[in-house]
Short mmCIF file of C-alpha atoms and ligand atoms in Angstrom, two decimals:
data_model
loop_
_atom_site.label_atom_id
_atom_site.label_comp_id
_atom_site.label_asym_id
_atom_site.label_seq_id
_atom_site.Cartn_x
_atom_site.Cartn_y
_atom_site.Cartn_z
CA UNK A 20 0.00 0.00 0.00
CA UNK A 21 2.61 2.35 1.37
CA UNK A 22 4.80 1.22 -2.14
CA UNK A 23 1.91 2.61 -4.21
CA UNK A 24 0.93 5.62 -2.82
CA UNK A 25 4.58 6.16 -2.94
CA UNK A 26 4.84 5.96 -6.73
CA UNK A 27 1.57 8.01 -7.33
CA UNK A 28 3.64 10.17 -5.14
CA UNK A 29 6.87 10.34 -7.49
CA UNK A 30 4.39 10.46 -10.84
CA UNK A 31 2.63 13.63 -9.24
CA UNK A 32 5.51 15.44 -8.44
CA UNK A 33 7.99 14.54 -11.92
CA UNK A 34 4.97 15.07 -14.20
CA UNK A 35 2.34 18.15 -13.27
CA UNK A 36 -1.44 16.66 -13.20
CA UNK A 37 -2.16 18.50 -15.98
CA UNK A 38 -0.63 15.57 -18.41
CA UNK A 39 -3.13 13.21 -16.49
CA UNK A 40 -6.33 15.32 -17.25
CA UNK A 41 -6.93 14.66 -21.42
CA UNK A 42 -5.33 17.86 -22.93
CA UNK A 43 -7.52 19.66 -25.24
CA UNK A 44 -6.39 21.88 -27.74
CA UNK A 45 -8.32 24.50 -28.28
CA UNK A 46 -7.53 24.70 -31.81
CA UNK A 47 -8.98 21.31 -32.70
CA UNK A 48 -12.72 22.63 -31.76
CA UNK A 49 -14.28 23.66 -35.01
CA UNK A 50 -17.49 25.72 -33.86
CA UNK A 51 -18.72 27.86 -30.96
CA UNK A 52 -20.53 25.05 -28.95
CA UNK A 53 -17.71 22.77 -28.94
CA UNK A 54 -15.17 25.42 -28.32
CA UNK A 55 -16.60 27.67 -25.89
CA UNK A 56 -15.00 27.49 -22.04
CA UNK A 57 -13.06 24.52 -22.98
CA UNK A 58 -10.25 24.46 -20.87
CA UNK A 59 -7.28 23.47 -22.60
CA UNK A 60 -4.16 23.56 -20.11
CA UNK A 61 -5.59 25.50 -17.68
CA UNK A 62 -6.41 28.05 -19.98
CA UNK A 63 -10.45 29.21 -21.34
CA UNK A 64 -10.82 28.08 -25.06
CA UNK A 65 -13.20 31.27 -26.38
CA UNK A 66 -14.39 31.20 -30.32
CA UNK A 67 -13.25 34.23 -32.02
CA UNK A 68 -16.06 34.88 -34.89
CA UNK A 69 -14.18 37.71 -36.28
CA UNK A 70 -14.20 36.40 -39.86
CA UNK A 71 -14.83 32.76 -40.19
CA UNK A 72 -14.70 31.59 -36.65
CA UNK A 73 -11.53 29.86 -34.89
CA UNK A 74 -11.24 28.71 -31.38
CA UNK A 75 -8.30 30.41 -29.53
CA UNK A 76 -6.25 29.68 -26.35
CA UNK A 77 -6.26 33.41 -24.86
CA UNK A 78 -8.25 36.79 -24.79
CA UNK A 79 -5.50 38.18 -26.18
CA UNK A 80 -6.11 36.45 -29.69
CA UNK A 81 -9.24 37.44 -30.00
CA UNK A 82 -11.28 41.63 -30.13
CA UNK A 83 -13.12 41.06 -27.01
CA UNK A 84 -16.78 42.11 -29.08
CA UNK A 85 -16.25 38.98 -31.12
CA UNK A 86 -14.71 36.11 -28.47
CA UNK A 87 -17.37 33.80 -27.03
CA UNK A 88 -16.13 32.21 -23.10
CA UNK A 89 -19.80 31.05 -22.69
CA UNK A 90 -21.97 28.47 -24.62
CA UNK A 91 -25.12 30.07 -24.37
CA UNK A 92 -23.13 33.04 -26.17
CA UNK A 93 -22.90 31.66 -28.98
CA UNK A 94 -24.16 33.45 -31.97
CA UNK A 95 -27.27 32.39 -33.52
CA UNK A 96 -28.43 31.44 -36.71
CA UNK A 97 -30.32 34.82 -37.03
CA UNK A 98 -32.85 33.57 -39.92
CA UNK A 99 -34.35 30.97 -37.84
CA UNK A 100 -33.91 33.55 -34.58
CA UNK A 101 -35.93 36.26 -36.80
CA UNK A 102 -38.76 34.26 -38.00
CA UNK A 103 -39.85 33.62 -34.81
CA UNK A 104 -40.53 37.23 -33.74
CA UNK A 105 -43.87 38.81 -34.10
CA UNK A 106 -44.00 42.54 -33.98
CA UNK A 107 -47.24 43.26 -34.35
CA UNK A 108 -47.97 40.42 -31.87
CA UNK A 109 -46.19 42.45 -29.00
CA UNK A 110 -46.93 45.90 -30.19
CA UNK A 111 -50.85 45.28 -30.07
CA UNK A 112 -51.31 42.12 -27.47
CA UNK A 113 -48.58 41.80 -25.06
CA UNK A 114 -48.15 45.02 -24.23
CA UNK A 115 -51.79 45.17 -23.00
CA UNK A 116 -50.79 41.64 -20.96
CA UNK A 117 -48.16 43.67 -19.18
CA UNK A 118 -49.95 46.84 -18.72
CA UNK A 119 -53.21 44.51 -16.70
CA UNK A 120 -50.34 43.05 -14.90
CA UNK A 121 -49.03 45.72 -13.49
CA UNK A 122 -52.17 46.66 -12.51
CA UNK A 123 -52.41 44.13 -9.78
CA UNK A 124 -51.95 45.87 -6.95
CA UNK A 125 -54.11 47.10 -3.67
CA UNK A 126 -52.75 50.89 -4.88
CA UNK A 127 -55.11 50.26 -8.42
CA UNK A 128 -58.23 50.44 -8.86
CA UNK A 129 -60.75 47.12 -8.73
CA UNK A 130 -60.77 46.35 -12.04
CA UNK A 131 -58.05 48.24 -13.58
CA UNK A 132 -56.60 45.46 -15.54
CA UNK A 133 -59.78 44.62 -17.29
CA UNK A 134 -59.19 47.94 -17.97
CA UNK A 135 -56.55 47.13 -20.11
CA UNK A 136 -57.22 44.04 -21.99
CA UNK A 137 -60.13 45.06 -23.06
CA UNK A 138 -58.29 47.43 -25.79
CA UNK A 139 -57.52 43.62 -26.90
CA UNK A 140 -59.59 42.59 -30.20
CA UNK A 141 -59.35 39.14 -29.16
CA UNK A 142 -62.20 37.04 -27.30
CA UNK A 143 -60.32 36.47 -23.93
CA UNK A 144 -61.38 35.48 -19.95
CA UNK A 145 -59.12 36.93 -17.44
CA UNK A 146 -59.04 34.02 -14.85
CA UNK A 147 -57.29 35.44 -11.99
CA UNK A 148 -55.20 38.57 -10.42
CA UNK A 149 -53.12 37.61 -7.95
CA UNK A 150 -51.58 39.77 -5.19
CA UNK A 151 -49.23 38.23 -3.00
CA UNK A 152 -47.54 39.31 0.36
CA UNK A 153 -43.73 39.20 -0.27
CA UNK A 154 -41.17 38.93 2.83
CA UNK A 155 -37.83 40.02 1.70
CA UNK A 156 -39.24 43.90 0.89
CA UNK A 157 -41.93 43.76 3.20
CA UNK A 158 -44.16 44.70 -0.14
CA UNK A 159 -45.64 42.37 -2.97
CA UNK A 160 -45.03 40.53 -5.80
CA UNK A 161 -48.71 40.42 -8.64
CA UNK A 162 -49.59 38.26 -11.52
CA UNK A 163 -52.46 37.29 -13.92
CA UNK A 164 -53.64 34.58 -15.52
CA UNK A 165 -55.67 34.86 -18.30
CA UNK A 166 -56.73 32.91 -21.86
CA UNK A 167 -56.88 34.43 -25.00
CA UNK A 168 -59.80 31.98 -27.11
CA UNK A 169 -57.97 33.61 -30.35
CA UNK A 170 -54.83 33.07 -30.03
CA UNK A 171 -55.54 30.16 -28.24
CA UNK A 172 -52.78 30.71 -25.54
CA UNK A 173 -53.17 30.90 -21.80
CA UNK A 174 -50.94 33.87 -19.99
CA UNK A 175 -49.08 34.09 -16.86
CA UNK A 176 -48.32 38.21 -16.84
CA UNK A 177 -46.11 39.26 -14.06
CA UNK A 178 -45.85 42.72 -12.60
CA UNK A 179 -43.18 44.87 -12.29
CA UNK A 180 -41.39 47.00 -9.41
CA UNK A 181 -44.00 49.16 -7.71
CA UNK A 182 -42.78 50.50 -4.91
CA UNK A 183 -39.42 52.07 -3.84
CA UNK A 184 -38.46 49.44 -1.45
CA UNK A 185 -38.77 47.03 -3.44
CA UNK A 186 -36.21 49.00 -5.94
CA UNK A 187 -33.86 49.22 -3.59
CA UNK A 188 -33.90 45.41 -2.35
CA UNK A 189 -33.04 44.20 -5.92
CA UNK A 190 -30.36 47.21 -6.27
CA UNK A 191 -28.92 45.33 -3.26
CA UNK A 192 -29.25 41.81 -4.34
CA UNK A 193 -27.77 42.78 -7.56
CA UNK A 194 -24.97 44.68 -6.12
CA UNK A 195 -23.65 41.42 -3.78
CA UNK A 196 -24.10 39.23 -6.88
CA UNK A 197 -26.44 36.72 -5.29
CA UNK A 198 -27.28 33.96 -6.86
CA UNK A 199 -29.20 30.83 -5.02
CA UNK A 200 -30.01 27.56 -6.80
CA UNK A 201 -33.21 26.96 -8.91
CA UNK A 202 -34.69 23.75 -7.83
CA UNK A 203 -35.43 23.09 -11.83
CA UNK A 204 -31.73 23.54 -12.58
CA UNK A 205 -28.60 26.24 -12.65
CA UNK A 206 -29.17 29.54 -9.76
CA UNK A 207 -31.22 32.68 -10.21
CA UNK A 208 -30.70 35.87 -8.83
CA UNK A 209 -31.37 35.37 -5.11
CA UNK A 210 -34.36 37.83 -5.29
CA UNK A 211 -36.25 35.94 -7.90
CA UNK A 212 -35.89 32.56 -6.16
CA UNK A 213 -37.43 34.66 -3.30
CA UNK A 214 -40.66 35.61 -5.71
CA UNK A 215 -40.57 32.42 -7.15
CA UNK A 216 -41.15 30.58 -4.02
CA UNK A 217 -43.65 33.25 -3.11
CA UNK A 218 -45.29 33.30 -6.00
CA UNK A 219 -45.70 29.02 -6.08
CA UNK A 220 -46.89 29.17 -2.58
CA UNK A 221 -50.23 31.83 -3.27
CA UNK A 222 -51.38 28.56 -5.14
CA UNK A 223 -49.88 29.17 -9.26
CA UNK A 224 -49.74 26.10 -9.97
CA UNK A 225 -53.57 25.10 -9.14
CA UNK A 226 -54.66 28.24 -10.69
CA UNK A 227 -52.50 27.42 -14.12
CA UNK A 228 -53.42 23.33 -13.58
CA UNK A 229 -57.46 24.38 -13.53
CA UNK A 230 -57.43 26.19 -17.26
CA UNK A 231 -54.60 24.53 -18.67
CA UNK A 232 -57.31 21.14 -17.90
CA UNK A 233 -60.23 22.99 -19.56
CA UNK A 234 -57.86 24.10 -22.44
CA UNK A 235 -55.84 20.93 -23.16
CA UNK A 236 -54.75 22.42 -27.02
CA UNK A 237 -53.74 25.93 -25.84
CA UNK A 238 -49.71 26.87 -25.40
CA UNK A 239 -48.31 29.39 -22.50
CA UNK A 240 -47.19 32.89 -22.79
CA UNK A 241 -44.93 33.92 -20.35
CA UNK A 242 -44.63 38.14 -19.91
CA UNK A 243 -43.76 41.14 -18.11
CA UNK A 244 -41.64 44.23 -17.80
CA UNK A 245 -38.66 45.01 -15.76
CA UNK A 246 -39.33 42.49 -12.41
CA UNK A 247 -42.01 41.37 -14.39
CA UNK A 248 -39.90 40.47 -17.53
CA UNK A 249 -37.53 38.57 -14.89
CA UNK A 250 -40.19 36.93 -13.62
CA UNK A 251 -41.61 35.61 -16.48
CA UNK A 252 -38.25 33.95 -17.61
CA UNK A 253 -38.39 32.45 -14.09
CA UNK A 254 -41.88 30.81 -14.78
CA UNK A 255 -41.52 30.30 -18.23
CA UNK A 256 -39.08 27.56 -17.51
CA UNK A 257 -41.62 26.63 -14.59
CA UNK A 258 -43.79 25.63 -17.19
CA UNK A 259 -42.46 24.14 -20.05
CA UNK A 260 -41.43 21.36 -17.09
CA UNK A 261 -44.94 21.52 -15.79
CA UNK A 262 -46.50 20.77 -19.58
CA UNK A 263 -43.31 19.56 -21.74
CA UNK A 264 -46.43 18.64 -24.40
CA UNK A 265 -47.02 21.92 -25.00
CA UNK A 266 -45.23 25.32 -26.45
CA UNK A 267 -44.36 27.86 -23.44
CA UNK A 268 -43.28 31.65 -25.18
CA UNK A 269 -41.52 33.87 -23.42
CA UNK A 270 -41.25 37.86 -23.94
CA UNK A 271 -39.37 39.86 -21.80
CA UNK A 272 -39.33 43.79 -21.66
CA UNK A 273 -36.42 45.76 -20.30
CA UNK A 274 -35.99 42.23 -17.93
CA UNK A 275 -32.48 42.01 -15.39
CA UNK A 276 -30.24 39.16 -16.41
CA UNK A 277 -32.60 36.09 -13.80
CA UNK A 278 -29.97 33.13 -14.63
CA UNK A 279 -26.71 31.41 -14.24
CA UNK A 280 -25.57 29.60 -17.99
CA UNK A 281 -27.04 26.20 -17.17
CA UNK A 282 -30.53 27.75 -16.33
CA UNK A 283 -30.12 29.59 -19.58
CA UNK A 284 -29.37 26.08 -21.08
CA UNK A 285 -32.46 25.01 -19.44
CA UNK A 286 -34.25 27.31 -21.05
CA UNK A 287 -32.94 27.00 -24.34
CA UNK A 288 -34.16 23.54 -24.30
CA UNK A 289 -37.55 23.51 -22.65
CA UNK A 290 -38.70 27.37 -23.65
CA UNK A 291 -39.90 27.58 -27.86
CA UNK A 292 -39.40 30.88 -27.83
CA UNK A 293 -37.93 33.55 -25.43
CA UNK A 294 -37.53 37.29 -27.04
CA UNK A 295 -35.79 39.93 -24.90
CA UNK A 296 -37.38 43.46 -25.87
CA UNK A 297 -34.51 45.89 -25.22
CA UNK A 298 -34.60 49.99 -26.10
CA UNK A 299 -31.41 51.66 -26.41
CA UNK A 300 -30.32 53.63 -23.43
CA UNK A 301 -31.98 51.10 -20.77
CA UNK A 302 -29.40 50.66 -17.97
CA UNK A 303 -31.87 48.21 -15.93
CA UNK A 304 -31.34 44.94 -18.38
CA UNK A 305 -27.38 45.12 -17.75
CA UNK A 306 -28.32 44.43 -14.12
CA UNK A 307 -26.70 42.42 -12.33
CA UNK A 308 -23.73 44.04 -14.01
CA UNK A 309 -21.43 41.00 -15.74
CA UNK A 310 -17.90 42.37 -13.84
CA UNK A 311 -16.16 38.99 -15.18
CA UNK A 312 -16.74 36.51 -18.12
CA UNK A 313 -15.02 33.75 -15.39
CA UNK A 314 -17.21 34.65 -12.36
CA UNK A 315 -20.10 32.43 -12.08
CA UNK A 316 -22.84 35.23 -13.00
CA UNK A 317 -26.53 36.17 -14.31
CA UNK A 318 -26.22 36.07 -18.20
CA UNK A 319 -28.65 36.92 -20.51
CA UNK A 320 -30.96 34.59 -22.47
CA UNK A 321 -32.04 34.22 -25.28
CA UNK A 322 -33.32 36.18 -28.73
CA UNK A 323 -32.42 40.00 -27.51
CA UNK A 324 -34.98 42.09 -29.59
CA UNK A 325 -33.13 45.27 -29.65
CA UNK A 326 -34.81 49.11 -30.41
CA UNK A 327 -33.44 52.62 -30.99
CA UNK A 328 -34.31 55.04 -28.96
CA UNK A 329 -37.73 55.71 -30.94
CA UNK A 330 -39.15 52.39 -31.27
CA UNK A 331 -40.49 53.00 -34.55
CA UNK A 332 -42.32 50.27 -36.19
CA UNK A 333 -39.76 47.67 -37.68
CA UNK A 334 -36.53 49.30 -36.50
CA UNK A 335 -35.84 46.34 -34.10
CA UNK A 336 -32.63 44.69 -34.64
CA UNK A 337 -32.46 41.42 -33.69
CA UNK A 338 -28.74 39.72 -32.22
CA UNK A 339 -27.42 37.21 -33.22
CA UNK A 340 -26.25 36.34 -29.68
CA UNK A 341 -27.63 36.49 -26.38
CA UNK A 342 -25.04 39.08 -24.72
CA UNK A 343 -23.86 41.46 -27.53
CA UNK A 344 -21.42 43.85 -27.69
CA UNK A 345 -23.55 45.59 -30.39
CA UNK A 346 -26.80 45.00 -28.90
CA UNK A 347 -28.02 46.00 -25.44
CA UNK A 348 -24.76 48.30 -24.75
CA UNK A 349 -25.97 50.67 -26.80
CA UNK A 350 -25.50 54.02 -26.91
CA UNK A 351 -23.26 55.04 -24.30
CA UNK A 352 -25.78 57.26 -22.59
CA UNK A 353 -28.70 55.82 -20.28
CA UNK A 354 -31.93 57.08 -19.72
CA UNK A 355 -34.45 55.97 -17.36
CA UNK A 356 -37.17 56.99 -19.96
CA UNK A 357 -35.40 54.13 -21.91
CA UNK A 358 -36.88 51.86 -19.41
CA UNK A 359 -40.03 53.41 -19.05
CA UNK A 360 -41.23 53.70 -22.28
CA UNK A 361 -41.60 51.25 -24.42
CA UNK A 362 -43.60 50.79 -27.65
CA UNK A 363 -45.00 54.38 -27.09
CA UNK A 364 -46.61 52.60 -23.66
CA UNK A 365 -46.09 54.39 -20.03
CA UNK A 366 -44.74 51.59 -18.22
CA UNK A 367 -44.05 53.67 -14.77
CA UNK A 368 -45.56 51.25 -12.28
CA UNK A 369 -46.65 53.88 -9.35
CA UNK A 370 -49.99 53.80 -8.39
CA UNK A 371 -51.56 53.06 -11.83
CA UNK A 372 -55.17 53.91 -12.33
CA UNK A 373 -57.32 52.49 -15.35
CA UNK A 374 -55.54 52.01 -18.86
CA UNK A 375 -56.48 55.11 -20.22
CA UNK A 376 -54.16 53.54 -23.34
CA UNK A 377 -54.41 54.29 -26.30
CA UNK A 378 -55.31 58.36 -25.68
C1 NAG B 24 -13.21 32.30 -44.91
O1 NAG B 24 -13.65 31.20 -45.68
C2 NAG B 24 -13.69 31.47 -47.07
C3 NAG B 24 -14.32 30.26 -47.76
O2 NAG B 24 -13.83 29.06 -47.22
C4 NAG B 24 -12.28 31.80 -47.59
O3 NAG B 24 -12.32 32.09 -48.95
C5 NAG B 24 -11.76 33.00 -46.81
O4 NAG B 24 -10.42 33.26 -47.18
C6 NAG B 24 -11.81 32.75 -45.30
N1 NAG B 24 -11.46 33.99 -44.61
C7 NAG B 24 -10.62 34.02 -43.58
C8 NAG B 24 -10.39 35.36 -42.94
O5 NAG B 24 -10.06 33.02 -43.17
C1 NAG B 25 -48.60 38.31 -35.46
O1 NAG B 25 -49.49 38.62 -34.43
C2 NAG B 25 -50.67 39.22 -34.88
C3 NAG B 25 -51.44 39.68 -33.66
O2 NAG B 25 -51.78 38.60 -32.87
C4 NAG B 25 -51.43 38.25 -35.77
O3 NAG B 25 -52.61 38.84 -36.23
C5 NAG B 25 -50.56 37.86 -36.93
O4 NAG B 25 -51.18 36.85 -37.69
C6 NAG B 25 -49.23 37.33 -36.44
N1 NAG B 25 -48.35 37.16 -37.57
C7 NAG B 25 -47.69 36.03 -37.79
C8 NAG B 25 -46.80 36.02 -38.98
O5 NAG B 25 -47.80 35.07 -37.06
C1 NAG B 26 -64.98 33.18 -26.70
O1 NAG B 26 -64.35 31.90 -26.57
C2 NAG B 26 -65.07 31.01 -25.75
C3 NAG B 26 -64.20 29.76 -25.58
O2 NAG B 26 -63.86 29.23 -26.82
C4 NAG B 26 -66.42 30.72 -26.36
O3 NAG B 26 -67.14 29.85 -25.50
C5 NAG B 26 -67.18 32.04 -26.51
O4 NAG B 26 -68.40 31.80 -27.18
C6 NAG B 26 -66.34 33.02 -27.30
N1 NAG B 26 -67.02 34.31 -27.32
C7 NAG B 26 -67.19 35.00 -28.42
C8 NAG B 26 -67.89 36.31 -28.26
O5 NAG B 26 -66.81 34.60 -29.50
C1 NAG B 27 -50.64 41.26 3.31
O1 NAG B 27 -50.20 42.36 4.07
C2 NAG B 27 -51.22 43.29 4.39
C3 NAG B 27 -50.59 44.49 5.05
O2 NAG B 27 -49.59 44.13 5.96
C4 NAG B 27 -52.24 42.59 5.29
O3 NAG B 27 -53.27 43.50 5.61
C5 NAG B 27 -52.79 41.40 4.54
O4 NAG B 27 -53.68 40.69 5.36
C6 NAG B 27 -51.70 40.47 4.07
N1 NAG B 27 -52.25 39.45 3.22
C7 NAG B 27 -51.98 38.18 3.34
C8 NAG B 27 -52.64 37.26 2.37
O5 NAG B 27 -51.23 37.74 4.21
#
């Protein structure tokens, strides 16, 4: 016994473990997904897609816009990301899901999101606002549920910061980086496991198991702004796992980064679509701020959906990868009218009345 350990001993110290462990070259990787946070001898492979693509050893080989460290980075095939996005479809429905969402709160009127959706032209039945207690800010977390007969889709809409306190919480949570593991897979910022876990215990999933039974053939749309937008790319993994028969959409306005890169994985497999609507000038969806590529961190999702300032119709961009350097950095000044309006909508959430949308 002693005479083995003693040779493993010898081995180890002539010959540096890093000859035991296989060694990858990162040259020999011949696309993103295979290349990307590779280690090969100790150091990151990243795929440099400056030109034709190539998988380098060091940041120094590559401009840092176009080197990929992460997986879920990697860029897109940007027909097939395109064709999935529907303009008109947020423009003139979602943004009327979000706008009855945030509407669920004791400081609005009864009734103000019917209010809203009833600027919708489709035949829908809101099901249920829900207004929850929430510990962690001492203030609440809201949601809807509601079915659209037309679109034949049911919606979970999820509201977004209303109150000061709760501002400040998730400046704090973001600031310490806190992340806490997602019981479906990967860690979310510490704040939304908080709502999530809040949210599941006012009774979602009876609420969503009661229509999605009458409604067997309809999919799930997953939305909100801000919190809400985080929120809903919480849940819309939630239920793709609850009902892996059936399509779950996600779109996400001016939503914080919720996810480590395996729950973006996660979502990547289980979530059809998830669109990220971004305006230039929006500081709030580069929170929590990414200080490392190596630090285990939020990081974005997804299809980012990404407007000028003006929002005009069909001036959207849409990136070819989820965090781009040309994308969501923008313009180098922010504006916290970027995050408030979007698609000509007033999405300040204090103390909303009725829609009173469009004037
Ligand atoms: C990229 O690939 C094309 C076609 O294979 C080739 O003609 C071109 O020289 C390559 N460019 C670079 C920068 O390697
Ligand atoms: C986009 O959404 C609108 C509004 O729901 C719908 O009328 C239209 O058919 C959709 N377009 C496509 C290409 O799916
Ligand atoms: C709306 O859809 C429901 C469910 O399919 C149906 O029962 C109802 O008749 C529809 N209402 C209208 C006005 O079309
Ligand atoms: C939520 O908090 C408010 C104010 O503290 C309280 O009046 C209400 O009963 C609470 N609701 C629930 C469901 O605990």
């Amino acid at each position: 016994m002693l005479y083995q350990n003693l040779i493993i001993l010898v081995l180890v110290f002539c010959f540096p473990p890093t000859i035991f462990a296989e060694n990858l070259e990162c040259s020999q990787f011949s696309n993103c997904e295979g290349c990307a946070g590779q280690i090969d001898n100790s150091m990151k492979c990243r795929w440099c897609f400056d030109g034709n693509g190539t998988c380098v050893p060091s940041m120094y080989m590559c401009d840092p816009k176009y080197s990929v460290v992460h997986r879920v980075n990697c860029p897109l095939n940007i027909q097939e990301a395109s064709s999935g996005f529907n303009e008109t479809l947020n423009r003139e429905v979602i943004l009327y899901y979000i706008h009855a969402a945030n509407r669920v709160a004791s400081t609005s009127p009864v009734g103000a999101p019917m209010s809203c959706l009833l600027n919708l032209r489709d035949n829908f039945t809101l099901i249920r606002e829900v207004e929850v207690n929430e510990t962690m800010d001492s203030w609440s977390l809201g949601y809807i549920i509601l079915v659209n007969h037309d679109l034949k889709h049911i919606v979970a809409g999820f509201r977004s910061t209303n109150h000061w306190r709760q501002l400040l919480m998730q400046y704090f949570v973001f600031m310490l980086n806190w992340l806490e593991p997602f019981p479906l897979g990967g860690k979310i910022v510490g704040y939304y496991l908080n709502s999530y876990n809040t949210i599941l215990n006012s009774g979602f999933d009876v609420f969503i198991n009661q229509v999605a039974t009458k409604y067997p053939n309809y999919d799930f749309i997953s939305c909100g702004h801000s919190l809400g937008g985080s929120l809903a790319t919480v849940f819309s993994l939630h239920l793709a796992r609850m009902y892996p028969d059936r399509n779950v959409d996600l779109y996400s306005w001016s939503g914080p980064r919720a996810g480590d890169e395996t729950f973006v994985e996660l979502l990547n497999q289980h979530v059809r679509k998830h669109y990220r609507v971004v305006r230039d000038g929006d500081l709030i969806p580069d929170m929590p701020l990414r200080v490392s590529e190596i630090l285990p961190q939020a990081i974005h999702n997804g299809i980012e959906i990404f407007y000028p300032s003006h929002m005009a119709i069909g001036s959207y961009k849409v990136c070819d990868q989820a965090e781009s350097q040309f994308c969501m950095k923008g313009s180098w000044w922010k504006s916290p009218f970027a995050h408030i309006y979007i698609f000509d909508g007033d999405f300040m959430n204090y103390n909303l009345d009725y829609c009173d949308y469009p004037k």
